[in-house]
Short mmCIF file of C-alpha atoms and ligand atoms in Angstrom, two decimals:
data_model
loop_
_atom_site.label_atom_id
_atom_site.label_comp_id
_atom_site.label_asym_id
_atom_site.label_seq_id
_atom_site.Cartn_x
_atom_site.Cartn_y
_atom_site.Cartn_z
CA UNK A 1 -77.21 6.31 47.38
CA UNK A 2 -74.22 7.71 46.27
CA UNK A 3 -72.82 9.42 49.41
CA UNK A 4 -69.92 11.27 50.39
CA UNK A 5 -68.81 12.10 54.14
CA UNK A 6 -66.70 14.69 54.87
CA UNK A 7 -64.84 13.97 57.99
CA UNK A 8 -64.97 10.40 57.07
CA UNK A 9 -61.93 9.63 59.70
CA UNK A 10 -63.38 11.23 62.44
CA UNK A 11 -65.39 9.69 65.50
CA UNK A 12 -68.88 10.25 63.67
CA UNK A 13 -67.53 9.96 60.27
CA UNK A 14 -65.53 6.78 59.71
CA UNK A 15 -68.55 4.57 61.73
CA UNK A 16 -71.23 5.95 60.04
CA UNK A 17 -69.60 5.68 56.56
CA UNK A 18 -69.11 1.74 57.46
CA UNK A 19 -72.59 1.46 58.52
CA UNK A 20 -73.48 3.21 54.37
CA UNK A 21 -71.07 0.75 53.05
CA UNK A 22 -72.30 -2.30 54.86
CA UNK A 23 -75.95 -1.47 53.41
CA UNK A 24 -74.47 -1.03 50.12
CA UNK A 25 -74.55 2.07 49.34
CA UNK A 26 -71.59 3.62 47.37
CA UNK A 27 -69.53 5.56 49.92
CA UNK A 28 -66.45 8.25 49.82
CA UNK A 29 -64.94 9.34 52.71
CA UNK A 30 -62.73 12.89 52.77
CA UNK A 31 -60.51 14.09 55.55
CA UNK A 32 -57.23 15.65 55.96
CA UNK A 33 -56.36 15.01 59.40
CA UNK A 34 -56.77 17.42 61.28
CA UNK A 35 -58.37 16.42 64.36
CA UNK A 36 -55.33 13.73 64.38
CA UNK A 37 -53.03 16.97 64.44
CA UNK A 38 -54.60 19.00 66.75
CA UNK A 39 -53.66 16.24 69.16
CA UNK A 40 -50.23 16.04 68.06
CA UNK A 41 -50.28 19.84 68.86
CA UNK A 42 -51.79 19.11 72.35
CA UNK A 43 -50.15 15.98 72.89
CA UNK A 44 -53.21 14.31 73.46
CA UNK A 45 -54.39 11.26 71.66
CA UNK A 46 -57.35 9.23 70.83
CA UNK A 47 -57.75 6.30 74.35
CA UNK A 48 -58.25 3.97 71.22
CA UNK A 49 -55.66 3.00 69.42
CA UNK A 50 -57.15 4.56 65.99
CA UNK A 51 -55.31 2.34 62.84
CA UNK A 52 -54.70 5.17 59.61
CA UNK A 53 -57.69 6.31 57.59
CA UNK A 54 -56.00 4.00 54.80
CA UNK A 55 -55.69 0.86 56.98
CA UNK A 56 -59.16 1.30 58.44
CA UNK A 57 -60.94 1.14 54.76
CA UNK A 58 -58.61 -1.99 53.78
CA UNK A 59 -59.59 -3.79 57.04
CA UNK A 60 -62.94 -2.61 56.69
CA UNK A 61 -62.84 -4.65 53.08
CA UNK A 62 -61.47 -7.60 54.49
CA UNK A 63 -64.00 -7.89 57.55
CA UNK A 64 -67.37 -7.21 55.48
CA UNK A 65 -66.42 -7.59 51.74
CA UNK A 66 -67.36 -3.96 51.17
CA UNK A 67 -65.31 -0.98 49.63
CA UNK A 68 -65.06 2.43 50.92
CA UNK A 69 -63.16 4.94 48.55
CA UNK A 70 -61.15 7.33 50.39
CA UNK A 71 -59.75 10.56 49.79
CA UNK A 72 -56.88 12.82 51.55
CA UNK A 73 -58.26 16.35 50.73
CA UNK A 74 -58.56 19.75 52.62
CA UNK A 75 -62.21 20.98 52.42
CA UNK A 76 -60.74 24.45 52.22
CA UNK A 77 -59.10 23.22 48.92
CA UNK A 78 -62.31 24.57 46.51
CA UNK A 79 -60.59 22.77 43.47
CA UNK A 80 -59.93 19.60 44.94
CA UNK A 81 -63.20 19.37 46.76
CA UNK A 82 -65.11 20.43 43.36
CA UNK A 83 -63.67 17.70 41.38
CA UNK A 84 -64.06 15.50 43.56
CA UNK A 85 -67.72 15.85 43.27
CA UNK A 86 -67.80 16.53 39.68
CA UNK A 87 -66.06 12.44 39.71
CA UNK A 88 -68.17 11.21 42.39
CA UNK A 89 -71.14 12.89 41.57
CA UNK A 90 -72.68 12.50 44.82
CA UNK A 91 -76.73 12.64 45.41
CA UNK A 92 -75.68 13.13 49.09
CA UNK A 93 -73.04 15.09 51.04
CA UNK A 94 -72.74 14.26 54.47
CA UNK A 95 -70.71 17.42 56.18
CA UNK A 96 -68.75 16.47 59.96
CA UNK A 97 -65.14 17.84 58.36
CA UNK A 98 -65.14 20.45 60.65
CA UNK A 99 -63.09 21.62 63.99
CA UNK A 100 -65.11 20.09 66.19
CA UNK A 101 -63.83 21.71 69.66
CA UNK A 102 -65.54 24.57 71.81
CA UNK A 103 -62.40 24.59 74.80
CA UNK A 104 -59.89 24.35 71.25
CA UNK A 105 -62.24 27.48 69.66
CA UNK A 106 -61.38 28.99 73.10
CA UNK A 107 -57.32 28.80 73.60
CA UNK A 108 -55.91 31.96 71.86
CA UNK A 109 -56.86 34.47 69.00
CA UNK A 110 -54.98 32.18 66.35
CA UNK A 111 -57.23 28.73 67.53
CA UNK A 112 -60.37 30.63 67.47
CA UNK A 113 -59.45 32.22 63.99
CA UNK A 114 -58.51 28.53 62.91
CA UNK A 115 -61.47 27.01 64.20
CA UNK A 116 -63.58 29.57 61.66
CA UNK A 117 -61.79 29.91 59.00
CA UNK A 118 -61.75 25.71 58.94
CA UNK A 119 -65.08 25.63 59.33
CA UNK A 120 -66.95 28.59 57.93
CA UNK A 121 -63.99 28.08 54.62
CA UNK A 122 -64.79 24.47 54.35
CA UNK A 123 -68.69 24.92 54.58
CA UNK A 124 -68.39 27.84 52.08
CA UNK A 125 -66.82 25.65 49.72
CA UNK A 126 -69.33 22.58 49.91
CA UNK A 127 -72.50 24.97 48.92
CA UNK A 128 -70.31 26.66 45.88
CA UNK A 129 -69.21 23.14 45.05
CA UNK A 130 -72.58 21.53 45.10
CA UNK A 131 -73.76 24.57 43.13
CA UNK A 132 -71.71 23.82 40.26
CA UNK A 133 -71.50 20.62 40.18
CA UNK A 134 -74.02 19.13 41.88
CA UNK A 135 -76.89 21.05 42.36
CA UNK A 136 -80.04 18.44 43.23
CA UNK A 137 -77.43 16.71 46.08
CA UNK A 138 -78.84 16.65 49.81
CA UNK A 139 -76.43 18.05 51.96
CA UNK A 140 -76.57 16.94 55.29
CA UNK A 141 -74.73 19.34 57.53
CA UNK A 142 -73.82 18.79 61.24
CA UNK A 143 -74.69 21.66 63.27
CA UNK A 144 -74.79 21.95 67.07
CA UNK A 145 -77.40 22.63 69.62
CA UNK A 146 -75.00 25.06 71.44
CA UNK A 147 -76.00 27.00 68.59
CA UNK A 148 -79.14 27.98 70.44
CA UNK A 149 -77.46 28.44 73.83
CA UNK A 150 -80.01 28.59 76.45
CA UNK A 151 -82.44 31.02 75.62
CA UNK A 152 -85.07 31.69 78.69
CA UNK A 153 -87.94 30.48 76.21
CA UNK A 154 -88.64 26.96 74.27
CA UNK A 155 -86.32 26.34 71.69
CA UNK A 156 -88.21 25.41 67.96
CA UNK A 157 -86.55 23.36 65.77
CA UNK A 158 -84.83 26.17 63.36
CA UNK A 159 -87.22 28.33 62.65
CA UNK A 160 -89.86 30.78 65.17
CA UNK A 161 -93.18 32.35 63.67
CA UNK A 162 -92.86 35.86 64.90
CA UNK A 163 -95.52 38.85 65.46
CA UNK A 164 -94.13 42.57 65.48
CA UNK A 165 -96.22 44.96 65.11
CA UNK A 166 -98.89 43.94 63.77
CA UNK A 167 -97.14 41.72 61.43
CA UNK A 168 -95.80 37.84 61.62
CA UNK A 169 -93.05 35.82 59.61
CA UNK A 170 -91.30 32.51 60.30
CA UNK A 171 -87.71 33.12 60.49
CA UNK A 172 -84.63 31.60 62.21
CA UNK A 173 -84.50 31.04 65.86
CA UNK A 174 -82.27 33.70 67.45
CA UNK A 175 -78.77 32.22 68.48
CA UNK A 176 -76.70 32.82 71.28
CA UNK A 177 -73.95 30.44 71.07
CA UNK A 178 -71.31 29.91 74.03
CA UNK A 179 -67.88 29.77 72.39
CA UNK A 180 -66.21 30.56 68.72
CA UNK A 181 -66.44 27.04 67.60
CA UNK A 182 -70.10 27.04 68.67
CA UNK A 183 -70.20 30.68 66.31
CA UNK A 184 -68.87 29.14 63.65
CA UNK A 185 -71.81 26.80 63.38
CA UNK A 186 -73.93 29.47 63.36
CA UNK A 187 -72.32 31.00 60.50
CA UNK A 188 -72.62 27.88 58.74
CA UNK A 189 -76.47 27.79 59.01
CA UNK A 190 -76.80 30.89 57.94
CA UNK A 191 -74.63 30.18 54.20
CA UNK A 192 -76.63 27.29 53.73
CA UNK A 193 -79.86 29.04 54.59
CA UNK A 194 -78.75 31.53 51.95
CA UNK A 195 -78.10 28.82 49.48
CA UNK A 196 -81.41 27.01 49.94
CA UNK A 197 -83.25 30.34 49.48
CA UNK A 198 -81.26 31.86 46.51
CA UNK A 199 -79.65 28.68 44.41
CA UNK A 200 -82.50 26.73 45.48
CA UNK A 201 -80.01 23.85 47.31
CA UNK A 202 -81.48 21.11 49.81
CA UNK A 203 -79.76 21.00 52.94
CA UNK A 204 -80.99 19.19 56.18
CA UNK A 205 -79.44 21.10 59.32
CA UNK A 206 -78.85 18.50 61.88
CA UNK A 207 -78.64 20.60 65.55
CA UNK A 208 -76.89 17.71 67.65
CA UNK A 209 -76.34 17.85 71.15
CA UNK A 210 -73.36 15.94 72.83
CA UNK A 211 -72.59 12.62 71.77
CA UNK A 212 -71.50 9.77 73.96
CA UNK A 213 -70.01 6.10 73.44
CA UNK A 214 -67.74 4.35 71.77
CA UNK A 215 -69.23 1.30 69.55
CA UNK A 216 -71.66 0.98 66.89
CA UNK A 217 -72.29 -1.95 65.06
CA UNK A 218 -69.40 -2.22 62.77
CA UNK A 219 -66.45 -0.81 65.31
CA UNK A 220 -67.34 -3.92 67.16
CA UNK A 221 -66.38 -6.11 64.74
CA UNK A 222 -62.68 -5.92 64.81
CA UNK A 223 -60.32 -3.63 66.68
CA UNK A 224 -58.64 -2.24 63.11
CA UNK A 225 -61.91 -0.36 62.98
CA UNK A 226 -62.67 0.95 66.09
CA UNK A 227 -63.07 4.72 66.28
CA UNK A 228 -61.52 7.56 68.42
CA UNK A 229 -62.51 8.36 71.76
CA UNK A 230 -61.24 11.47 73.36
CA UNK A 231 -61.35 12.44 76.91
CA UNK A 232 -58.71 15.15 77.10
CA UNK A 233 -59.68 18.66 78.39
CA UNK A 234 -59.90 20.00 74.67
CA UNK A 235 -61.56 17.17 72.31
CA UNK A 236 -62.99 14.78 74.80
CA UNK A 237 -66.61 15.67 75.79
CA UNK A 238 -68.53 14.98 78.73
CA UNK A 239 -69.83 11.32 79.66
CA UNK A 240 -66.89 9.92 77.55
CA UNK A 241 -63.78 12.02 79.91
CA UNK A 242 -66.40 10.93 82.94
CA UNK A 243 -66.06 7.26 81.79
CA UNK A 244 -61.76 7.72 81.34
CA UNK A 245 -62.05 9.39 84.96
CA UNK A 246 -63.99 6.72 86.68
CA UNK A 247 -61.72 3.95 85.61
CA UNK A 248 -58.67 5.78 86.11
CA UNK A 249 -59.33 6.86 89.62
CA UNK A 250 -59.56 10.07 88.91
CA UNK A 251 -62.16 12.52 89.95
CA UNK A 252 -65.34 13.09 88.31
CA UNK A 253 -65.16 16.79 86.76
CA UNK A 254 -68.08 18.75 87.24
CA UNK A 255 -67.79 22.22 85.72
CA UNK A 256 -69.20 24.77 88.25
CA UNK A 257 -72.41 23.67 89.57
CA UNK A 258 -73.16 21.09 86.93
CA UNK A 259 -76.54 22.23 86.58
CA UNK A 260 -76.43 23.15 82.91
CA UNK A 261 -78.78 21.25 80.87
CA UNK A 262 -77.67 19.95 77.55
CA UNK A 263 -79.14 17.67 74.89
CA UNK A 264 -77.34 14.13 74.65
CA UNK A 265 -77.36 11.26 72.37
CA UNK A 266 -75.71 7.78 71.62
CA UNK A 267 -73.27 7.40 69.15
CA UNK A 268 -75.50 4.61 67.47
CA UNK A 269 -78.21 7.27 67.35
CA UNK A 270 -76.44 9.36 65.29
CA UNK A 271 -75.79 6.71 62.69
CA UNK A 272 -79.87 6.48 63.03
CA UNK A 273 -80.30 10.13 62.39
CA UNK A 274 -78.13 10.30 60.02
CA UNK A 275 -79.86 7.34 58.07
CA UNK A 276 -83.53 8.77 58.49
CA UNK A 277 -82.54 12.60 57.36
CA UNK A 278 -80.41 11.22 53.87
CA UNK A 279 -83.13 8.88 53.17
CA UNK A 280 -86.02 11.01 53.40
CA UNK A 281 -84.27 14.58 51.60
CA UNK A 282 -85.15 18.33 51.91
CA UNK A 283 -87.29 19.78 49.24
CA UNK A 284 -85.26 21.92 46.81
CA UNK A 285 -84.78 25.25 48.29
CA UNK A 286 -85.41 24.07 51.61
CA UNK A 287 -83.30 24.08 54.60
CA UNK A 288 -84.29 21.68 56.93
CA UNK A 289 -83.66 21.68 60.76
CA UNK A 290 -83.75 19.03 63.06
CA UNK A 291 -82.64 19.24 66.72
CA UNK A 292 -80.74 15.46 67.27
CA UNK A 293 -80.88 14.47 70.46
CA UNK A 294 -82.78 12.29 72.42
CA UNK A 295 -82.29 12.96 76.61
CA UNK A 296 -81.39 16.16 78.38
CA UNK A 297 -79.41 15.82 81.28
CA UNK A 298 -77.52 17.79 83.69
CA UNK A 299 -74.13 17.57 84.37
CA UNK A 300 -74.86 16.84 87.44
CA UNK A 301 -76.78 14.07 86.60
CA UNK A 302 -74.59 12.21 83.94
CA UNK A 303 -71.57 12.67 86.84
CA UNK A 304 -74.12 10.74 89.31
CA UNK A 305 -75.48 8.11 86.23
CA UNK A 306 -71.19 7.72 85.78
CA UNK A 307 -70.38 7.69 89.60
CA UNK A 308 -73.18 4.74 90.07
CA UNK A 309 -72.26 2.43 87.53
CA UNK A 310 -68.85 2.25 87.90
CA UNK A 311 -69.09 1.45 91.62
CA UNK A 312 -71.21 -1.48 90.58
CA UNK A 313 -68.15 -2.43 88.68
CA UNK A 314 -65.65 -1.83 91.75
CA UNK A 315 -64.74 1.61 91.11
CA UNK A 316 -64.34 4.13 93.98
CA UNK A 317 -65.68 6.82 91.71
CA UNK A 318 -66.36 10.18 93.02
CA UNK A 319 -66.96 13.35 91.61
CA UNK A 320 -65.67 16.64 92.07
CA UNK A 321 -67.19 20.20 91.13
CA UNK A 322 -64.08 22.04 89.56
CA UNK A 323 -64.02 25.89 88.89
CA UNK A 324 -66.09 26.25 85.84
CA UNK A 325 -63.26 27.22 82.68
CA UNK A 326 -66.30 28.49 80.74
CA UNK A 327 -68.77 30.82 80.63
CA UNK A 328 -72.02 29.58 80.56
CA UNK A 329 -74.97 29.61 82.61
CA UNK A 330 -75.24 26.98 84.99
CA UNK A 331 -79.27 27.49 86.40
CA UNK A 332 -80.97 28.21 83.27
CA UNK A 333 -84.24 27.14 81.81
CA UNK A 334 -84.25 24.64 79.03
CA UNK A 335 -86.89 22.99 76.49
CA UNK A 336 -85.84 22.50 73.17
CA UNK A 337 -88.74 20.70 71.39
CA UNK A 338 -87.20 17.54 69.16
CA UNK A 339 -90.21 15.81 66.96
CA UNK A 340 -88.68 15.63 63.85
CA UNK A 341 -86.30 12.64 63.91
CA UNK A 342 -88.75 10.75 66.00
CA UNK A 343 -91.87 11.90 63.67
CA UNK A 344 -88.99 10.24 60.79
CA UNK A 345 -88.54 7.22 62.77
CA UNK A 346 -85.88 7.23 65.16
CA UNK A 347 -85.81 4.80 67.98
CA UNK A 348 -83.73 6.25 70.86
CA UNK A 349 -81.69 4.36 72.35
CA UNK A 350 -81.97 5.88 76.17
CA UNK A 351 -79.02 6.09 78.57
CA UNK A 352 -78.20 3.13 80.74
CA UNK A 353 -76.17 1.74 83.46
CA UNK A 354 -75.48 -0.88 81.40
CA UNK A 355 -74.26 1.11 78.64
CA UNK A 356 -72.47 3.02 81.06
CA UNK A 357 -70.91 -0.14 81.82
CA UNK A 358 -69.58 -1.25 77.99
CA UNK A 359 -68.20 2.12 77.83
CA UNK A 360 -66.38 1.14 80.71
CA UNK A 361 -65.56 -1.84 79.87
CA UNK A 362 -63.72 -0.79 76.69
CA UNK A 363 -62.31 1.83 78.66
CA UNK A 364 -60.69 -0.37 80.79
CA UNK A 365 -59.15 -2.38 78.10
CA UNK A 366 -57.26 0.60 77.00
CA UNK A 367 -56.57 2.64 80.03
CA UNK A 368 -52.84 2.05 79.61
CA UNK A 369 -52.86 4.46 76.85
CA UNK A 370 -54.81 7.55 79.35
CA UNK A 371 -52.41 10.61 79.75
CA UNK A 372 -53.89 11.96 82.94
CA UNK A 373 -52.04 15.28 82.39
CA UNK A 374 -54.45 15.75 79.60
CA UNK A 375 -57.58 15.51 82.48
CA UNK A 376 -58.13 18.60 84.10
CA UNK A 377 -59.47 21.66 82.41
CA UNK A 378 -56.73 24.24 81.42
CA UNK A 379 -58.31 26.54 78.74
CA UNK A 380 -60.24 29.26 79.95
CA UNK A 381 -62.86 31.65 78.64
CA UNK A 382 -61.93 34.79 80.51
P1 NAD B 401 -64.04 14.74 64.73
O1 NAD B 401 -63.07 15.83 64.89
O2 NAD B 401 -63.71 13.41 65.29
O3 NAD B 401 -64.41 14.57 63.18
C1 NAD B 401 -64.33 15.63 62.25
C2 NAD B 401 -63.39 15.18 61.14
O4 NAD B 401 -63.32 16.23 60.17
C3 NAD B 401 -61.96 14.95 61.66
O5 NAD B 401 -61.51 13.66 61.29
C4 NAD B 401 -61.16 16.06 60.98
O6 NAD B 401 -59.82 15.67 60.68
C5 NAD B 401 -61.99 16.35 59.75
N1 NAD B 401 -61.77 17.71 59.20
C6 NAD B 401 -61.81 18.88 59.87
N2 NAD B 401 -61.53 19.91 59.03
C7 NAD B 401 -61.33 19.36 57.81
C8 NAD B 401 -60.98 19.90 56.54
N3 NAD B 401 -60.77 21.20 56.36
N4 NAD B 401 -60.84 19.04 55.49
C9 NAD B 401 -61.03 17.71 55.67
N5 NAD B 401 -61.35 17.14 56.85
C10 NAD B 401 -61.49 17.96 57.91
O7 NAD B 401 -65.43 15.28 65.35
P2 NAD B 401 -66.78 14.48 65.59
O8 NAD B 401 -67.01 14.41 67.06
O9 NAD B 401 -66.83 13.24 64.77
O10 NAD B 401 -67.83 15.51 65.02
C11 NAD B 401 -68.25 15.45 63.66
C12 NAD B 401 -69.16 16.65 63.38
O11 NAD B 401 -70.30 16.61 64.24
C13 NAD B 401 -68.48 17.99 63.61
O12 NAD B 401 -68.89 18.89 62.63
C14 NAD B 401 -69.00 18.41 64.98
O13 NAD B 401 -68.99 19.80 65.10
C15 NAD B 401 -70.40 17.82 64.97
N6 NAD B 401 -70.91 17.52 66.31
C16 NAD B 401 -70.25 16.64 67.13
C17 NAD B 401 -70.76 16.34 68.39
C18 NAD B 401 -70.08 15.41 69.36
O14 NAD B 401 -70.49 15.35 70.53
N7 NAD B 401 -69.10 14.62 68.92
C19 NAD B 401 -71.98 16.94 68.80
C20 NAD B 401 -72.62 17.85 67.93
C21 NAD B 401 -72.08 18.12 66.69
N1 USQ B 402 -68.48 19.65 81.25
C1 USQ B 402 -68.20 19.35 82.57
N2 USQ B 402 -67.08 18.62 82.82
C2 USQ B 402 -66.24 18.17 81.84
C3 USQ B 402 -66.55 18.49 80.50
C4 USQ B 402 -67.68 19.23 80.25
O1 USQ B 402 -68.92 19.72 83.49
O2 USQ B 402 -65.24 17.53 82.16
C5 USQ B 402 -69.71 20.44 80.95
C6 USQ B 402 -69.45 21.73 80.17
O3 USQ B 402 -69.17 22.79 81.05
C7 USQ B 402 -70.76 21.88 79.41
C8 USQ B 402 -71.24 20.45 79.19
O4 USQ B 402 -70.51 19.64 80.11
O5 USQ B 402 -71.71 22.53 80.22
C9 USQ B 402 -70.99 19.93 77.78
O6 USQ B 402 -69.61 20.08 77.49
P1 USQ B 402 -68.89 19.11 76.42
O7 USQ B 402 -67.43 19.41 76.45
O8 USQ B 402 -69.32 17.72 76.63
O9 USQ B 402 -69.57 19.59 75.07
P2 USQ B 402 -69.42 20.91 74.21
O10 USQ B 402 -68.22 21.69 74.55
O11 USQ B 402 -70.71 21.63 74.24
O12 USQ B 402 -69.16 20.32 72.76
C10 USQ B 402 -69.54 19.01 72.37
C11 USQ B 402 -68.77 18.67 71.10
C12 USQ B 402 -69.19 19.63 70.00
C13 USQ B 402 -70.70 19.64 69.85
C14 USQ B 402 -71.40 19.93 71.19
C15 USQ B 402 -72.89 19.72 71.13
O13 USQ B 402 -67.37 18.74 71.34
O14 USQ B 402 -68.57 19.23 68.77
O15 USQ B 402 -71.07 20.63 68.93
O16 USQ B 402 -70.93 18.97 72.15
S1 USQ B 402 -73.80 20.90 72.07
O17 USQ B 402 -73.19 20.97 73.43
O18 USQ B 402 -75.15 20.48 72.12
O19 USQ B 402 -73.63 22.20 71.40
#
């Protein structure tokens, strides 16, 4: 394949365009940097020590013998990102180059206008692109499960055959997402749905839940590549700030109750996802949608799987219910079906104490570098 991942220096990106590489297919990665500046603006950082997008492809050719080409471009720069696919001429686009951040989406007016324009600009520009320059490309578009919020019925995987009246169609599953970022997702699915129907483009909608860990295959060969891990307040997400917290001695933070249910998956499973929806493409005109994850946990009960495995290790872990920042429900029903990446192949890899206990492992190697005034939750929703 000749791929191209957008967001190629971010957590997701820069290990799953290694893993492409490594099975020879011809990869580009694009980003501009701006999860690395929306730390500098927080004065947050990565716990690892991340080497520069530039570094990480010339160590990646020196550990495997394979060549990533890499490109410093805005998304939101339509002429750049157009020629750039005109040159490459990708058959598939994989899209993370987005703000990733619901509690960022969330501080002010101006971060919540940032996070869409970013995203919602940047998406915009990858259909027009591929539509004039690359029109049979897959595009392979990371969306979010907090897309669907948590409706009081089974969630489908995209789509819902209705009956009104009398009458029945299959259309998209309604959305009630639970911050901008989460919005501008939404938004997202709905341009590409529009391309798919009306320029006949083939996108695969990829509805992920949260992500946790910190290796796959390839960051584990050499520290140069390693990839970020966040556990401040605003990037880092749940089991990976629990992990930071544990070894630090600080307390576990459960938001509110910590009964809200939420989809999770492995950082390796991603890679796997990713792999089984570019190999096996949409149909033209069709937009795909799969719903990637492959446990749903509470809060609750990642804080306990945490609080468990790092007292095997010697921690005196405990955890703490904080006053929830957000608003969200936190006793809710939820059942989101997800067949179509197993029906494709995928072999979860299930949530362990001893995968709990790598992460903490490599937590503890770098737990000089934790800025504990980034811990506890400052951004509100109301
Ligand atoms: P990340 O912030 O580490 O990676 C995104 C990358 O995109 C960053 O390196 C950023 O600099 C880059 N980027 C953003 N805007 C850009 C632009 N205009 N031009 C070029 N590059 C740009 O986030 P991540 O955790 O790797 O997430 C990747 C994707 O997966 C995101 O779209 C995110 O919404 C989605 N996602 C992530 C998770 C998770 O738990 N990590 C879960 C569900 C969905
Ligand atoms: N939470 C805590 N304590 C914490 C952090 C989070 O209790 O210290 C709770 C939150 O209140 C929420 C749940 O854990 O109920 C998940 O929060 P999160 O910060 O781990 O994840 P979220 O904000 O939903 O966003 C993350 C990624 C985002 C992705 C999303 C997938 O940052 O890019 O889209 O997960 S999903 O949640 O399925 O929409």
């Amino acid at each position: 394949m000749r791929i191209i991942i957008l967001g190629g220096d971010g957590y997701l990106g820069w290990p799953t365009a290694m893993h492409f590489s490594r099975l020879d297919d011809d990869v580009a990665i694009v980003d501009n940097f701006t999860r690395r500046a929306g730390h500098l603006e927080r004065g947050t950082g990565s716990l690892t020590p991340i080497a520069p997008m530039q570094d990480r492809v010339a160590a990646w050719e020196q550990v495997s013998g394979h060549r990533i080409e890499s490109h410093v471009l805005d998304i939101c720069d339509f002429t750049a990102l157009r020629d750039l696919f005109e040159k490459f001429a990708p058959d598939t686009i994989v899209h993370y180059g987005e703000i990733a951040s619901a509690p960022y989406s969330m501080i002010d007016r101006d971060h919540a206008w940032e996070t869409q324009r970013n995203n919602v600009e940047g998406c915009m520009n990858v259909i027009w692109a591929m539509r004039e320059v690359c029109p049979d490309a897959h595009l392979v578009k990371l969306g979010t499960m907090g897309e669907y919020g948590t409706p009081n019925i089974d969630i489908e995987e995209g789509y819902l055959d209705y009956e009104h009246n009398g009458r029945t169609d299959r259309l998209p599953f309604p959305k009630l997402p639970g911050s901008f970022y989460h919005l501008s997702k939404v938004h997202d699915s709905h341009n590409i749905h529009f391309a798919c129907r009306v320029w006949g483009l083939r996108a695969t909608d990829l509805n992920q839940g949260v992500v946790y860990g910190i290796h796959s295959d390839d960051t584990e060969l050499d520290d140069r590549l390693l990839t970020r891990f966040d556990y401040d307040e605003i990037f880092g997400t749940a089991l990976n700030r629990f992990c930071v917290q544990a070894v630090i001695g600080h307390s576990i933070s459960v938001y509110g109750k910590g009964h809200q249910t939420r989809g999770f998956l492995n950082i390796r499973d991603t890679i796997q996802c990713i792999e089984l929806a570019t190999r096996t493409p949409a149909a033209v005109g069709e937009m795909r949608v799969f719903n990637q994850f492959t446990e749903l946990f509470t809060v609750m009960q990642l804080a306990e799987e945490v609080v468990t495995a790092a007292r095997h290790l010697g921690y005196n872990a405990e955890l703490e219910h904080v006053d929830n920042p957000r608003f969200e429900l936190e006793e809710h029903y939820y059942n989101p079906t997800h067949t179509k990446l197993l029906e494709l192949g995928l072999k979860p890899r299930l949530l362990s104490d001893e995968l709990i206990e790598t992460v903490l492992h490599t937590v503890e190697r770098f737990k000089d570098r934790v800025n504990p005034r980034a811990i506890d939750p400052a951004t509100r929703w109301r």
